[in-house]
Coordinates of C-alpha atoms in Angstrom, one line a residue:
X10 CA -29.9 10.5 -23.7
X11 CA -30.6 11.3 -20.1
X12 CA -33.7 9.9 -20.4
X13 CA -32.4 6.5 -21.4
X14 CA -29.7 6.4 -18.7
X15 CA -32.5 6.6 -16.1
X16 CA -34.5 3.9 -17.7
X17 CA -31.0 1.5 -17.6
X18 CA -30.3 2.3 -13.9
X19 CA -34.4 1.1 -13.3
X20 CA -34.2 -2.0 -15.6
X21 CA -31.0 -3.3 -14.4
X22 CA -32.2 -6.1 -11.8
X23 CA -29.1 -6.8 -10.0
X24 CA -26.1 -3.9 -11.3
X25 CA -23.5 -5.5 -8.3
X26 CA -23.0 -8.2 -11.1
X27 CA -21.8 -5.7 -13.8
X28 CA -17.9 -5.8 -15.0
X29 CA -18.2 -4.3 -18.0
X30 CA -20.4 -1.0 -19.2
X31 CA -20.0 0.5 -22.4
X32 CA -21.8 4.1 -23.2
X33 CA -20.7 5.2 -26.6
X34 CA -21.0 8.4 -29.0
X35 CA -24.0 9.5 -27.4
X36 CA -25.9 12.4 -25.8
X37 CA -26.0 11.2 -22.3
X38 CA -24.9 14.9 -20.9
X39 CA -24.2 16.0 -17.2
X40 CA -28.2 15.0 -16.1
X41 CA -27.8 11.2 -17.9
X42 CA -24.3 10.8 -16.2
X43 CA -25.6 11.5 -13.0
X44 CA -27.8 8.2 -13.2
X45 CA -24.7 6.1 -14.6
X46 CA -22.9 7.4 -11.1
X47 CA -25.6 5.6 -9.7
X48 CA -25.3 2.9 -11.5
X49 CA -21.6 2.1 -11.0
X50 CA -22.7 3.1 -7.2
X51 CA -24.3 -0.3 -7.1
X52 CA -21.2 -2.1 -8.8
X53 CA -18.5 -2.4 -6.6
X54 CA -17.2 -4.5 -9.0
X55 CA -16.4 -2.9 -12.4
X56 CA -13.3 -3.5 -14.5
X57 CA -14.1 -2.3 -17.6
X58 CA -15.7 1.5 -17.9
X59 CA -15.7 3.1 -20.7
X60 CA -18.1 6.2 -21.3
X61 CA -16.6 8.1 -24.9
X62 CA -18.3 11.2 -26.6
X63 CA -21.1 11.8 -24.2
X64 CA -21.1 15.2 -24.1
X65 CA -20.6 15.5 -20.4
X66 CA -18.5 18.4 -18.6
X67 CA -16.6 18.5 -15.1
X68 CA -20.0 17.9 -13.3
X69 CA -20.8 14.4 -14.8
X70 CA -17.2 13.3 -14.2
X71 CA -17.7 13.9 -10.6
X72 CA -20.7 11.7 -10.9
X73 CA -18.7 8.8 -12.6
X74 CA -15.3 9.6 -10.3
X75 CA -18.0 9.0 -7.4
X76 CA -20.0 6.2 -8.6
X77 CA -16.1 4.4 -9.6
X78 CA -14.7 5.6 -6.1
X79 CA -17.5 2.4 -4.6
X80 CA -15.5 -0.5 -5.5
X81 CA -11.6 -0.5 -6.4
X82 CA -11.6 -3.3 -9.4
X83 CA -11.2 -1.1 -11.9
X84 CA -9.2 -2.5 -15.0
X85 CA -9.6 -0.7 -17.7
X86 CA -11.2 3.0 -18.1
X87 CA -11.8 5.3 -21.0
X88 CA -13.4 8.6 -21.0
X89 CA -12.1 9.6 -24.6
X90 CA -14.0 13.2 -26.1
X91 CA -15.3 15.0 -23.2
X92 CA -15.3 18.0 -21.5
X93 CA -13.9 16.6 -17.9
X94 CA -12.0 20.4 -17.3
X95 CA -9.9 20.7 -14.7
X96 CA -12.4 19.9 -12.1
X97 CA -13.5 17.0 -13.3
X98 CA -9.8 15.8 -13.1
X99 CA -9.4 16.8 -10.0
X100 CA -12.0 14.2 -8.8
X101 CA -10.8 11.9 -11.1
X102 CA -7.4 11.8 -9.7
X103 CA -9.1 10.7 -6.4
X104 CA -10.9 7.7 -7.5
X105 CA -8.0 6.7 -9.9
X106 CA -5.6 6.5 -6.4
X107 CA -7.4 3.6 -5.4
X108 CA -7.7 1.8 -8.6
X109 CA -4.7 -1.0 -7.7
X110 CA -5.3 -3.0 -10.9
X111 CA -6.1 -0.5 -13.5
X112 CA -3.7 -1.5 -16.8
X113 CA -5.7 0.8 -19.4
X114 CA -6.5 4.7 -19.2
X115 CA -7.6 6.7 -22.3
X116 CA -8.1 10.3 -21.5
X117 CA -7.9 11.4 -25.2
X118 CA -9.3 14.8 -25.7
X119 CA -10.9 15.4 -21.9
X120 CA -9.4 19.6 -21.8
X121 CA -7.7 18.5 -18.6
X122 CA -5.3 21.3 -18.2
X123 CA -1.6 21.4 -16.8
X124 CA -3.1 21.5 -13.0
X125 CA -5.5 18.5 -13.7
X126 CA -3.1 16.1 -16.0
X127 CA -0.2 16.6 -12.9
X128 CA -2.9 15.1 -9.9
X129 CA -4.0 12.8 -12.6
X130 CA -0.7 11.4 -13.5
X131 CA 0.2 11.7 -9.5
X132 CA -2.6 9.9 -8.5
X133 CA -1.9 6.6 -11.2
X134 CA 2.2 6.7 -10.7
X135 CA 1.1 6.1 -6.8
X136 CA -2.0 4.0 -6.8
X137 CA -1.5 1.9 -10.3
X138 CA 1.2 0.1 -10.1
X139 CA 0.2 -2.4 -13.2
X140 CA -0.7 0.6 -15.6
X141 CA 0.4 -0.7 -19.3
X142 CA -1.6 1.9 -21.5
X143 CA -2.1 5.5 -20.9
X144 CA -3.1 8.3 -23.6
X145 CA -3.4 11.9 -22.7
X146 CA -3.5 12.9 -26.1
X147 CA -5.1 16.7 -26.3
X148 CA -5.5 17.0 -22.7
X149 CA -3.9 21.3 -22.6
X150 CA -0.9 20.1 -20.8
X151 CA 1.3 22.7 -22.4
X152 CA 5.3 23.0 -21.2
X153 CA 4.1 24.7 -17.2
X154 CA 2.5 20.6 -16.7
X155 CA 5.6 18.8 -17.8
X156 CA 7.9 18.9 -15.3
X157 CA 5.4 17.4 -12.7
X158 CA 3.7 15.1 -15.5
X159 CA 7.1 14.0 -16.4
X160 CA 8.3 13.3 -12.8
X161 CA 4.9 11.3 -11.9
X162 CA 5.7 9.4 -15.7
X163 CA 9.2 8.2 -14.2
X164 CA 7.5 6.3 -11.1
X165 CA 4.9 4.0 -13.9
X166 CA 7.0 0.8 -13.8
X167 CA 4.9 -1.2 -15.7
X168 CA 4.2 1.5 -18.8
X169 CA 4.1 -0.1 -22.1
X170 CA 2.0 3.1 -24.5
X171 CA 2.5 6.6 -24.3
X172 CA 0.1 8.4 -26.3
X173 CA 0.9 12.7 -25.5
X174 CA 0.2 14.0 -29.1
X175 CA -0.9 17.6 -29.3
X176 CA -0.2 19.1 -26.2
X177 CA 2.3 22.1 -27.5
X178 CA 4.8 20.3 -25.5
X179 CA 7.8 21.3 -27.4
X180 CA 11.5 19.8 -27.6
X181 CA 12.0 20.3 -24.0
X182 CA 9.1 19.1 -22.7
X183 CA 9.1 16.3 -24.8
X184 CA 12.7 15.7 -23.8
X185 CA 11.4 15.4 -20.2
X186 CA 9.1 13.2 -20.7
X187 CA 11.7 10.8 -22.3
X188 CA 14.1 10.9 -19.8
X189 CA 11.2 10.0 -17.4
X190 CA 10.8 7.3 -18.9
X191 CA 14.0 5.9 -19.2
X192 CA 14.6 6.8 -15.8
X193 CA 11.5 4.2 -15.2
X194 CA 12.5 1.7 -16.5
X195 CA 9.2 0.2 -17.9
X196 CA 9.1 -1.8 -21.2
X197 CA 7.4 1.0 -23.2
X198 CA 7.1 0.1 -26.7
X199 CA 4.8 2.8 -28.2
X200 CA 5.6 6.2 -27.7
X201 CA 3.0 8.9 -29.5
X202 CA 4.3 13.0 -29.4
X203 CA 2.6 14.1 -32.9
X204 CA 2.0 17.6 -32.7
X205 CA 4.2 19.3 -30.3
X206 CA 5.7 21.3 -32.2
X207 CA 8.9 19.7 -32.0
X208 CA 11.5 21.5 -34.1
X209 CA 15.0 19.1 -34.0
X210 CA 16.2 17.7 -30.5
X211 CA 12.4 16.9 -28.9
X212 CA 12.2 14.0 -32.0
X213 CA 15.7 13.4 -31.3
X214 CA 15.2 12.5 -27.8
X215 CA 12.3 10.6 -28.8
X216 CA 14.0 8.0 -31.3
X217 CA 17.0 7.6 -28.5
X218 CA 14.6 6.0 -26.2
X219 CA 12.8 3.9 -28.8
X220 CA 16.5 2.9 -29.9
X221 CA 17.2 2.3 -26.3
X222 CA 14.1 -0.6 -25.8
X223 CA 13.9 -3.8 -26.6
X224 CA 11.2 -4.8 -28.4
X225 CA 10.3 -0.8 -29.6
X226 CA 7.5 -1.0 -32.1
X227 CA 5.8 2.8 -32.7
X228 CA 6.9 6.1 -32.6
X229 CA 4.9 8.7 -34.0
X230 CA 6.5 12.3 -34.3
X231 CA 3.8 13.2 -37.5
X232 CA 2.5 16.7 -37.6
X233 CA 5.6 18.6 -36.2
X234 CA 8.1 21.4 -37.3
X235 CA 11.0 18.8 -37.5
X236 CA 13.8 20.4 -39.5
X237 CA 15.4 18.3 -42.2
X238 CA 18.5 17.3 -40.7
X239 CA 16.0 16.6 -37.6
X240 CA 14.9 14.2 -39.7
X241 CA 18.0 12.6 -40.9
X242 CA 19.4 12.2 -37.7
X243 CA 16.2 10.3 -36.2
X244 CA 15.9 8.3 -38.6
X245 CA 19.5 7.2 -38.5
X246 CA 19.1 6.6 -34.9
X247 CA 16.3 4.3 -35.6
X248 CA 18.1 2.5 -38.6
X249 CA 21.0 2.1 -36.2
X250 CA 19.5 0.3 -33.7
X251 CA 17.3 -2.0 -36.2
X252 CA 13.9 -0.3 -36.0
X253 CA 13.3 1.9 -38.9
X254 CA 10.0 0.4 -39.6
X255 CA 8.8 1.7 -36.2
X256 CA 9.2 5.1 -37.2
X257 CA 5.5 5.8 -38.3
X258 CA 5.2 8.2 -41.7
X259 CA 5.7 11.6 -41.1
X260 CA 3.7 13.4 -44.0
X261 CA 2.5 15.9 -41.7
X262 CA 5.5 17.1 -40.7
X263 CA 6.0 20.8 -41.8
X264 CA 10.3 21.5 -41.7
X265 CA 10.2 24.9 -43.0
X266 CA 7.9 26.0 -40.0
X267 CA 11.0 24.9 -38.0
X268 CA 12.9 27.8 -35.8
X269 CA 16.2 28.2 -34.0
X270 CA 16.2 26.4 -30.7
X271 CA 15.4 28.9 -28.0
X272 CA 18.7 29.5 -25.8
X273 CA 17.0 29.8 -23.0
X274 CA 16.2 25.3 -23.6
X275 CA 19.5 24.8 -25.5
X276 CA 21.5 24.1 -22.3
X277 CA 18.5 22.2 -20.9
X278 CA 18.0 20.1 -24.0
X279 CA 21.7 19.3 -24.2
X280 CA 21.6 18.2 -20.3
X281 CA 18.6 15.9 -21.0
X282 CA 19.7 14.3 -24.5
X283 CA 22.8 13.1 -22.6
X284 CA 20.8 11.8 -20.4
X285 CA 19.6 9.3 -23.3
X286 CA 23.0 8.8 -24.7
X287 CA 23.0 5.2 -26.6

């Protein structure tokens, strides 16, 4: 509660130690994150934040965005189940530009919006170089954010987890995003698009670029329109290239809401699945 927060910002003797602060599942709000800002204020140090289910909106992740902005030791960082909008991303994206060393963001369900999730991916592409882990599951990207998400996505280097699951990102705009990551290079290993509603050549481009690492251990394409030969054909791409077991269950999937590819995206798709050619 808000009331708590205050009473851990006056107990703590000497916060410029702290590292690691963990505020779970509670109802800390906009007022209760205003005195966590203050806290991390006072730590110039912190590497691991995280601060999930707390009921706070775009003003308290201005508070924390400030509060983090005071040191630039930031490791790890997760903000999971909370209403940051697209404000709150907005300042976000400038404190996460000077984070050099953060390897883990989770931004799971934090409504960031196409314009937010694009200065957001911007600002860690350009000022985390060692970023491993990065989930932006249920953030309202939809297909107008992908381009720019997608481009920012082909700069992470070091990217070993994707996790982009229900963001209505469809076959093209999951087709972007794995081309950008080929065209990165990075060692990912763990690639999440549930829920896209991908219909046939989105899952397609997916198992290409699992086929196409070394080391691939999880793709999950669950809770899709994936047609039946969609199907088939990923999952002979994965047996092909010795990973079938990284294909996670798909019991979710729902082939007879597949439709015709749009022609509008046909020529597109085509364009970017060569792109992944094996």
């Amino acid at each position: 509660s808000e009331q708590d927060a205050a009473a851990i910002l006056e107990l703590l003797a000497s916060p410029q130690s702290l590292k690691k602060f963990h505020l779970d599942k509670n109802m800390t709000g906009d007022d209760g994150t205003a005195h966590v800002g203050k806290i991390l204020e006072k730590a110039p140090g912190m590497q691991d934040f995280k601060m999930a289910g707390s009921r706070f909106t775009s003003e308290g992740a201005k508070f924390l965005a400030k509060g983090l902005s005071a040191g630039a030791s930031l490791v790890k960082l997760d903000l999971t189940d909370n209403n940051v909008n697209e404000e709150g991303g907005f300042a976000l994206a400038g404190m996460l530009f000077k984070q050099p060393n953060l390897k883990h963001v989770n931004l799971e369900a934090t409504s960031l919006g196409p314009k937010a999730a694009i200065q957001v991916s911007q600002a860690l592409a350009s000022g985390c170089p060692q970023l491993e882990y990065l989930n932006l599951n249920a953030c309202d990207i939809t297909p107008e954010g992908v381009p720019q998400v997608a481009q920012a996505i082909s700069a992470m280097k070091n990217l070993k987890t994707l996790k982009i699951s229900e963001n209505e990102l469809g076959d093209l705009g999951v087709a972007q995003i794995c081309v950008a990551l080929k065209m990165a290079g990075c060692p990912v290993v763990e690639l999440d698009v549930s829920t896209n509603e991908l219909v046939e050549k989105g899952a397609v481009a997916a198992a290409k670029l699992a086929a196409s690492r070394a080391g691939f251990t999880s793709l999950n394409l669950d809770g899709n329109y994936i047609s039946d030969e969609g199907v088939e054909e990923v999952k002979s791409i994965m047996e092909g290239a010795g990973i079938a077991s990284a294909l996670m269950p798909m019991e979710e999937n729902d082939a007879d809401m597949a439709d015709d590819v749009d022609d509008d995206n046909a020529e597109g798709l085509d364009n970017l699945l060569a792109h992944l050619k094996l």
